Amino acid sequence: MAQKNWSAKCSKNWPAILRQVRKVWSPPPSLTVSQWADRFRKLSPEASAEPGQWRTERAPYQRGIMDALNEPGIHTVVVMSSAQVGKTEILNNLIGYHIHQDPSPVLCLQPTLDMAQTWSKDRLAPMVRDCPELRDLVRDPKSRDSRNTILHKSFPGGHITMAGANSAASLASRPIRIVALDEVDRYPLTAGTEGDPVQLAVKRSATFWNRRIIMTSTPTIRGASKIEAAFLDSDQRHYHVRCNDCGEPNPLRWKDIKWDGDDPYTAFWACPECGGIVHDADKAKLLKSGHWVAMSESHGVAGFHLNELYSPWRTWADVIIDFQRARQVQKTGDFSLMQVWTNTSLGETWE
């Protein structure tokens, strides 16, 4: 009788069982990182000024960076940039993608162990909470059957470890396929007595033929900058936008930003080819016209440079105001503010 009841119950639930089997065994859709983000990523209110569904078209230059992580022949992506261009969210999208679409062992390395804990609580946890596809895979550390901690989280087929570049113990050897290195120019020269934390982290991926490494940072001092050295060893891609008048593609450079007198709110971009004028109000259209152009051979390393002139969240007037303030301070013999502006607005090293 028990066997009969069990058979009847299975027969009744068979459609649901089949759906679950298909869900488990069906291959994941063939998505790039940017396609995954546009489909599944939700921006959290405590981590973004624009919460809700992720839209790559908001900052179109991000698509090329994210999709380089799926590009055949590329094992390392380097992003040397200013602040306010969304590079941290690119890291978040990569991690979300590998939790959901391509489970793997992941390392996210921050400058310090404290910053790793902060990133886990303020960035990763809200992303997992607000993306249902991730929430179903990563257990809450407070749940009874979870072995997850702030610095280590498991999911089916993989795990993510958050570590600090200042802690040799947090870089203890274990194989890692996806290595995300954030703000590398803020790393110490050595992790304890173990050596360069970047090299220590990268070596952990050596056994994977399909490894992926991403390094991001605003640069610091010329000749001492880790991100500058990595970018110079890459194919050095720059985002070229098209002039409305002549249609010629060029990168946005500081020397081509003009304004009337001392009024930053008159700012415009002057095409270096024909002198055609584009105002900040038309920046969104300008960015959509753009594409990445490599200046060298990649040898497996794709490099991207961005300055704040591209940012949808900063106007050209904002950049000019910061420059004028730095220039006023520089007249007193204090170059510190100009260095900050060069690093964080232009995304260039200071000399």
Tab-separated table of C-alpha atoms in Angstrom:
chain	number	residue	atom	x	y	z
A	1	MET	CA	0.000	0.000	0.000
A	2	ALA	CA	2.865	2.380	0.884
A	3	GLN	CA	4.496	1.699	-2.494
A	4	LYS	CA	1.204	2.410	-4.257
A	5	ASN	CA	0.796	5.734	-2.417
A	6	TRP	CA	4.398	6.661	-3.218
A	7	SER	CA	3.850	5.896	-6.918
A	8	ALA	CA	0.681	7.963	-6.970
A	9	LYS	CA	2.467	10.866	-5.301
A	10	CYS	CA	5.373	10.718	-7.798
A	11	SER	CA	2.938	10.546	-10.704
A	12	LYS	CA	1.140	13.621	-9.427
A	13	ASN	CA	4.381	15.586	-8.931
A	14	TRP	CA	6.128	14.320	-12.048
A	15	PRO	CA	5.774	17.591	-14.059
A	16	ALA	CA	7.356	19.556	-11.201
A	17	ILE	CA	10.143	16.990	-10.883
A	18	LEU	CA	10.871	17.224	-14.609
A	19	ARG	CA	10.992	21.017	-14.446
A	20	GLN	CA	13.510	20.830	-11.596
A	21	VAL	CA	15.665	18.283	-13.458
A	22	ARG	CA	15.685	20.486	-16.568
A	23	LYS	CA	16.637	23.499	-14.457
A	24	VAL	CA	19.575	21.637	-12.877
A	25	TRP	CA	20.909	19.940	-16.012
A	26	SER	CA	20.187	22.510	-18.695
A	27	PRO	CA	23.339	24.366	-19.816
A	28	PRO	CA	23.426	28.052	-18.883
A	29	PRO	CA	22.572	30.543	-21.618
A	30	SER	CA	25.571	31.772	-23.601
A	31	LEU	CA	25.796	35.287	-22.196
A	32	THR	CA	28.657	37.720	-21.990
A	33	VAL	CA	29.253	39.541	-18.713
A	34	SER	CA	27.493	42.679	-20.000
A	35	GLN	CA	24.505	40.665	-21.277
A	36	TRP	CA	24.239	38.945	-17.910
A	37	ALA	CA	24.309	42.302	-16.125
A	38	ASP	CA	21.640	43.808	-18.402
A	39	ARG	CA	19.413	40.808	-17.778
A	40	PHE	CA	19.940	39.938	-14.114
A	41	ARG	CA	21.877	42.639	-12.219
A	42	LYS	CA	20.035	44.900	-9.817
A	43	LEU	CA	21.770	47.950	-8.330
A	44	SER	CA	21.242	48.273	-4.589
A	45	PRO	CA	20.034	51.558	-3.049
A	46	GLU	CA	22.836	51.696	-0.466
A	47	ALA	CA	25.522	51.107	-3.109
A	48	SER	CA	24.269	53.168	-6.055
A	49	ALA	CA	22.822	56.612	-6.740
A	50	GLU	CA	20.690	54.964	-9.452
A	51	PRO	CA	19.204	51.810	-7.867
A	52	GLY	CA	17.255	49.315	-9.928
A	53	GLN	CA	17.943	47.388	-13.102
A	54	TRP	CA	21.481	47.637	-14.440
A	55	ARG	CA	21.739	49.256	-17.904
A	56	THR	CA	25.086	49.088	-19.675
A	57	GLU	CA	23.873	51.738	-22.117
A	58	ARG	CA	24.061	54.244	-19.230
A	59	ALA	CA	27.862	54.117	-19.633
A	60	PRO	CA	28.399	52.364	-22.996
A	61	TYR	CA	32.186	52.191	-22.629
A	62	GLN	CA	31.673	49.578	-19.880
A	63	ARG	CA	30.414	46.980	-22.385
A	64	GLY	CA	33.791	46.541	-24.076
A	65	ILE	CA	35.556	46.140	-20.723
A	66	MET	CA	33.116	43.548	-19.409
A	67	ASP	CA	32.980	41.558	-22.632
A	68	ALA	CA	36.772	41.425	-22.880
A	69	LEU	CA	36.430	39.014	-19.957
A	70	ASN	CA	34.714	36.599	-22.392
A	71	GLU	CA	37.002	37.408	-25.314
A	72	PRO	CA	38.871	34.397	-26.762
A	73	GLY	CA	42.617	34.663	-26.270
A	74	ILE	CA	42.342	37.174	-23.403
A	75	HIS	CA	43.359	36.012	-19.920
A	76	THR	CA	43.915	39.401	-18.230
A	77	VAL	CA	41.969	42.664	-18.310
A	78	VAL	CA	43.568	45.870	-16.995
A	79	VAL	CA	41.529	49.003	-16.249
A	80	MET	CA	43.539	52.170	-15.531
A	81	SER	CA	41.030	54.918	-14.950
A	82	SER	CA	39.852	57.959	-13.093
A	83	ALA	CA	37.252	57.800	-10.361
A	84	GLN	CA	33.525	57.880	-11.159
A	85	VAL	CA	33.531	55.664	-14.254
A	86	GLY	CA	32.013	52.535	-12.682
A	87	LYS	CA	35.021	50.229	-12.502
A	88	THR	CA	33.979	48.705	-9.165
A	89	GLU	CA	30.575	47.794	-10.593
A	90	ILE	CA	32.342	46.030	-13.462
A	91	LEU	CA	34.077	43.849	-10.859
A	92	ASN	CA	30.744	43.208	-9.168
A	93	ASN	CA	29.170	42.164	-12.481
A	94	LEU	CA	32.026	39.748	-13.158
A	95	ILE	CA	31.571	38.126	-9.762
A	96	GLY	CA	27.786	37.916	-10.130
A	97	TYR	CA	28.244	36.360	-13.565
A	98	HIS	CA	30.525	33.629	-12.219
A	99	ILE	CA	28.259	32.862	-9.279
A	100	HIS	CA	25.250	32.438	-11.566
A	101	GLN	CA	26.490	31.468	-15.031
A	102	ASP	CA	29.966	29.968	-14.760
A	103	PRO	CA	30.623	28.788	-11.176
A	104	SER	CA	34.303	28.925	-10.325
A	105	PRO	CA	36.652	29.600	-7.418
A	106	VAL	CA	36.934	33.400	-7.199
A	107	LEU	CA	39.298	35.708	-5.311
A	108	CYS	CA	38.501	39.373	-4.742
A	109	LEU	CA	41.590	41.152	-3.419
A	110	GLN	CA	41.270	44.559	-1.773
A	111	PRO	CA	44.121	46.787	-0.500
A	112	THR	CA	43.538	45.786	3.141
A	113	LEU	CA	41.672	43.103	5.060
A	114	ASP	CA	39.403	45.787	6.558
A	115	MET	CA	38.513	47.001	3.053
A	116	ALA	CA	37.799	43.397	2.015
A	117	GLN	CA	35.319	43.070	4.882
A	118	THR	CA	33.741	46.410	3.978
A	119	TRP	CA	33.418	45.389	0.307
A	120	SER	CA	31.804	42.102	1.316
A	121	LYS	CA	29.243	43.805	3.555
A	122	ASP	CA	28.570	46.968	1.530
A	123	ARG	CA	28.888	45.682	-2.058
A	124	LEU	CA	28.617	41.901	-2.324
A	125	ALA	CA	25.906	41.325	0.286
A	126	PRO	CA	23.472	43.919	-1.160
A	127	MET	CA	24.087	42.600	-4.701
A	128	VAL	CA	23.286	39.032	-3.615
A	129	ARG	CA	20.234	40.205	-1.671
A	130	ASP	CA	18.766	42.220	-4.555
A	131	CYS	CA	19.459	39.753	-7.406
A	132	PRO	CA	17.082	36.775	-6.972
A	133	GLU	CA	19.304	34.542	-9.113
A	134	LEU	CA	22.230	35.143	-6.746
A	135	ARG	CA	20.147	35.045	-3.582
A	136	ASP	CA	19.061	31.492	-4.425
A	137	LEU	CA	22.703	30.384	-4.711
A	138	VAL	CA	24.565	32.138	-1.882
A	139	ARG	CA	23.370	31.268	1.600
A	140	ASP	CA	22.975	34.005	4.211
A	141	PRO	CA	25.835	33.650	6.741
A	142	LYS	CA	23.211	33.855	9.523
A	143	SER	CA	21.197	30.889	8.253
A	144	ARG	CA	21.433	27.701	10.309
A	145	ASP	CA	22.864	25.494	7.543
A	146	SER	CA	25.322	28.053	6.153
A	147	ARG	CA	29.099	27.736	6.410
A	148	ASN	CA	29.552	31.151	4.845
A	149	THR	CA	31.414	33.972	6.555
A	150	ILE	CA	31.999	37.620	5.709
A	151	LEU	CA	35.249	36.768	3.886
A	152	HIS	CA	34.312	33.428	2.332
A	153	LYS	CA	31.090	32.395	0.616
A	154	SER	CA	30.244	29.158	-1.159
A	155	PHE	CA	27.787	28.568	-3.964
A	156	PRO	CA	27.059	25.488	-6.103
A	157	GLY	CA	30.172	24.765	-8.161
A	158	GLY	CA	32.408	27.423	-6.636
A	159	HIS	CA	33.222	29.881	-3.900
A	160	ILE	CA	34.438	33.445	-3.442
A	161	THR	CA	37.158	34.521	-1.039
A	162	MET	CA	37.641	38.162	-0.060
A	163	ALA	CA	41.214	38.960	0.971
A	164	GLY	CA	43.468	41.879	1.870
A	165	ALA	CA	46.724	42.590	0.058
A	166	ASN	CA	48.271	43.483	3.421
A	167	SER	CA	47.613	40.015	4.848
A	168	ALA	CA	49.832	37.097	3.809
A	169	ALA	CA	47.500	34.700	5.629
A	170	SER	CA	44.500	35.774	3.541
A	171	LEU	CA	46.534	34.992	0.402
A	172	ALA	CA	47.283	31.442	1.536
A	173	SER	CA	47.646	29.045	-1.365
A	174	ARG	CA	44.524	27.596	-2.924
A	175	PRO	CA	43.681	27.295	-6.635
A	176	ILE	CA	41.664	30.223	-7.971
A	177	ARG	CA	40.306	30.582	-11.507
A	178	ILE	CA	38.885	34.143	-11.357
A	179	VAL	CA	41.159	36.772	-9.775
A	180	ALA	CA	39.721	40.261	-9.227
A	181	LEU	CA	42.290	42.818	-8.064
A	182	ASP	CA	40.754	46.140	-7.006
A	183	GLU	CA	42.704	49.404	-6.583
A	184	VAL	CA	46.096	47.743	-7.026
A	185	ASP	CA	48.021	51.015	-6.664
A	186	ARG	CA	46.924	51.080	-3.029
A	187	TYR	CA	48.411	47.644	-2.317
A	188	PRO	CA	51.498	47.444	-0.099
A	189	LEU	CA	54.774	46.525	-1.785
A	190	THR	CA	54.739	43.164	-0.034
A	191	ALA	CA	52.185	40.996	1.775
A	192	GLY	CA	54.066	40.508	5.023
A	193	THR	CA	57.311	38.812	4.004
A	194	GLU	CA	55.720	36.883	1.131
A	195	GLY	CA	56.331	39.370	-1.708
A	196	ASP	CA	54.212	41.320	-4.197
A	197	PRO	CA	50.515	40.642	-3.443
A	198	VAL	CA	49.568	41.010	-7.129
A	199	GLN	CA	51.971	38.254	-8.169
A	200	LEU	CA	50.938	36.077	-5.222
A	201	ALA	CA	47.285	36.357	-6.251
A	202	VAL	CA	47.923	35.812	-9.964
A	203	LYS	CA	50.019	32.680	-9.294
A	204	ARG	CA	47.006	31.069	-7.660
A	205	SER	CA	45.330	30.912	-11.084
A	206	ALA	CA	48.293	29.298	-12.872
A	207	THR	CA	46.760	25.790	-13.045
A	208	PHE	CA	43.624	26.963	-14.889
A	209	TRP	CA	43.809	27.070	-18.698
A	210	ASN	CA	40.665	29.265	-18.687
A	211	ARG	CA	41.711	31.650	-15.919
A	212	ARG	CA	40.571	35.270	-15.910
A	213	ILE	CA	42.362	38.102	-14.129
A	214	ILE	CA	41.085	41.663	-13.858
A	215	MET	CA	43.134	44.518	-12.383
A	216	THR	CA	41.608	47.932	-11.748
A	217	SER	CA	42.933	51.110	-10.184
A	218	THR	CA	43.317	54.826	-10.363
A	219	PRO	CA	47.056	55.381	-10.989
A	220	THR	CA	49.470	57.115	-8.634
A	221	ILE	CA	53.146	57.999	-9.218
A	222	ARG	CA	54.734	57.547	-12.651
A	223	GLY	CA	57.267	54.725	-12.604
A	224	ALA	CA	55.920	53.328	-9.326
A	225	SER	CA	52.330	52.663	-10.417
A	226	LYS	CA	51.364	48.976	-10.658
A	227	ILE	CA	48.353	49.718	-12.849
A	228	GLU	CA	50.388	51.876	-15.253
A	229	ALA	CA	52.969	49.096	-15.670
A	230	ALA	CA	50.207	46.562	-16.349
A	231	PHE	CA	48.474	48.898	-18.823
A	232	LEU	CA	51.707	49.500	-20.752
A	233	ASP	CA	52.072	45.711	-21.108
A	234	SER	CA	48.537	45.458	-22.573
A	235	ASP	CA	47.043	46.314	-25.962
A	236	GLN	CA	46.252	49.818	-24.580
A	237	ARG	CA	42.674	50.415	-25.672
A	238	HIS	CA	41.161	53.917	-25.716
A	239	TYR	CA	37.487	54.761	-26.201
A	240	HIS	CA	37.026	56.772	-29.395
A	241	VAL	CA	33.874	58.849	-29.926
A	242	ARG	CA	32.651	60.297	-33.227
A	243	CYS	CA	32.361	63.995	-33.966
A	244	ASN	CA	28.841	65.093	-34.960
A	245	ASP	CA	30.241	67.179	-37.815
A	246	CYS	CA	33.050	65.214	-39.488
A	247	GLY	CA	32.341	61.750	-38.053
A	248	GLU	CA	36.016	61.113	-37.268
A	249	PRO	CA	36.654	59.010	-34.130
A	250	ASN	CA	38.897	60.365	-31.370
A	251	PRO	CA	39.351	59.762	-27.637
A	252	LEU	CA	38.157	62.392	-25.164
A	253	ARG	CA	41.273	64.218	-24.023
A	254	TRP	CA	41.652	67.062	-21.552
A	255	LYS	CA	43.458	69.243	-24.112
A	256	ASP	CA	40.306	69.221	-26.297
A	257	ILE	CA	38.002	70.504	-23.525
A	258	LYS	CA	37.478	74.267	-23.876
A	259	TRP	CA	35.487	76.915	-22.011
A	260	ASP	CA	34.908	80.654	-22.136
A	261	GLY	CA	37.030	82.712	-19.748
A	262	ASP	CA	36.748	81.366	-16.212
A	263	ASP	CA	33.210	80.022	-16.645
A	264	PRO	CA	33.308	76.188	-16.447
A	265	TYR	CA	29.618	75.946	-17.364
A	266	THR	CA	30.413	76.971	-20.938
A	267	ALA	CA	32.524	73.821	-21.394
A	268	PHE	CA	32.526	71.955	-24.695
A	269	TRP	CA	34.585	69.347	-26.512
A	270	ALA	CA	36.302	70.579	-29.672
A	271	CYS	CA	36.902	67.850	-32.240
A	272	PRO	CA	40.670	67.695	-32.888
A	273	GLU	CA	39.992	66.916	-36.564
A	274	CYS	CA	37.580	69.663	-37.607
A	275	GLY	CA	36.990	71.833	-34.534
A	276	GLY	CA	33.332	70.766	-34.334
A	277	ILE	CA	31.759	71.528	-30.963
A	278	VAL	CA	29.932	69.085	-28.675
A	279	HIS	CA	28.393	70.354	-25.425
A	280	ASP	CA	28.078	68.362	-22.221
A	281	ALA	CA	24.319	68.047	-22.708
A	282	ASP	CA	25.070	65.877	-25.757
A	283	LYS	CA	27.572	63.629	-23.954
A	284	ALA	CA	25.180	60.642	-23.818
A	285	LYS	CA	24.865	60.666	-27.614
A	286	LEU	CA	28.629	61.082	-27.925
A	287	LEU	CA	29.303	58.055	-25.705
A	288	LYS	CA	26.882	55.867	-27.670
A	289	SER	CA	28.846	56.627	-30.834
A	290	GLY	CA	32.046	55.277	-29.309
A	291	HIS	CA	34.136	52.144	-29.681
A	292	TRP	CA	37.377	50.838	-28.206
A	293	VAL	CA	40.575	51.105	-30.255
A	294	ALA	CA	43.689	49.088	-29.354
A	295	MET	CA	47.033	50.837	-29.805
A	296	SER	CA	49.216	47.728	-29.449
A	297	GLU	CA	49.113	43.919	-29.583
A	298	SER	CA	47.418	42.220	-26.649
A	299	HIS	CA	49.486	39.053	-26.030
A	300	GLY	CA	46.525	37.930	-23.935
A	301	VAL	CA	46.200	41.215	-21.987
A	302	ALA	CA	43.457	43.718	-22.816
A	303	GLY	CA	44.056	47.160	-21.329
A	304	PHE	CA	41.551	49.994	-20.995
A	305	HIS	CA	42.138	53.643	-20.116
A	306	LEU	CA	39.354	56.008	-19.069
A	307	ASN	CA	39.278	59.530	-17.691
A	308	GLU	CA	36.487	61.376	-15.926
A	309	LEU	CA	35.456	63.198	-19.114
A	310	TYR	CA	33.618	60.007	-20.119
A	311	SER	CA	31.669	59.687	-16.876
A	312	PRO	CA	27.873	60.038	-17.144
A	313	TRP	CA	27.866	60.953	-13.439
A	314	ARG	CA	30.248	63.937	-13.756
A	315	THR	CA	29.853	66.935	-16.023
A	316	TRP	CA	32.745	68.562	-17.825
A	317	ALA	CA	32.074	71.625	-15.662
A	318	ASP	CA	32.663	69.478	-12.551
A	319	VAL	CA	36.062	68.414	-13.889
A	320	ILE	CA	37.004	72.001	-14.745
A	321	ILE	CA	35.978	73.295	-11.317
A	322	ASP	CA	38.203	70.677	-9.650
A	323	PHE	CA	41.059	71.665	-11.985
A	324	GLN	CA	40.649	75.388	-11.201
A	325	ARG	CA	40.697	74.655	-7.482
A	326	ALA	CA	43.858	72.529	-7.829
A	327	ARG	CA	45.531	75.217	-9.927
A	328	GLN	CA	44.817	77.895	-7.313
A	329	VAL	CA	46.407	75.752	-4.604
A	330	GLN	CA	49.350	74.956	-6.876
A	331	LYS	CA	50.132	78.680	-7.138
A	332	THR	CA	51.023	78.601	-3.439
A	333	GLY	CA	53.616	75.897	-4.124
A	334	ASP	CA	51.397	73.011	-2.965
A	335	PHE	CA	51.101	70.418	-5.737
A	336	SER	CA	49.152	67.819	-3.713
A	337	LEU	CA	45.693	68.773	-5.031
A	338	MET	CA	46.924	68.838	-8.622
A	339	GLN	CA	48.321	65.336	-8.157
A	340	VAL	CA	44.953	64.137	-6.852
A	341	TRP	CA	43.196	65.736	-9.834
A	342	THR	CA	45.647	64.183	-12.305
A	343	ASN	CA	45.217	60.727	-10.768
A	344	THR	CA	41.478	60.738	-10.081
A	345	SER	CA	40.137	62.938	-12.895
A	346	LEU	CA	42.507	62.277	-15.788
A	347	GLY	CA	43.326	58.713	-14.741
A	348	GLU	CA	47.009	59.451	-15.370
A	349	THR	CA	50.135	59.026	-13.280
A	350	TRP	CA	51.713	62.014	-11.558
A	351	GLU	CA	55.248	63.071	-12.401
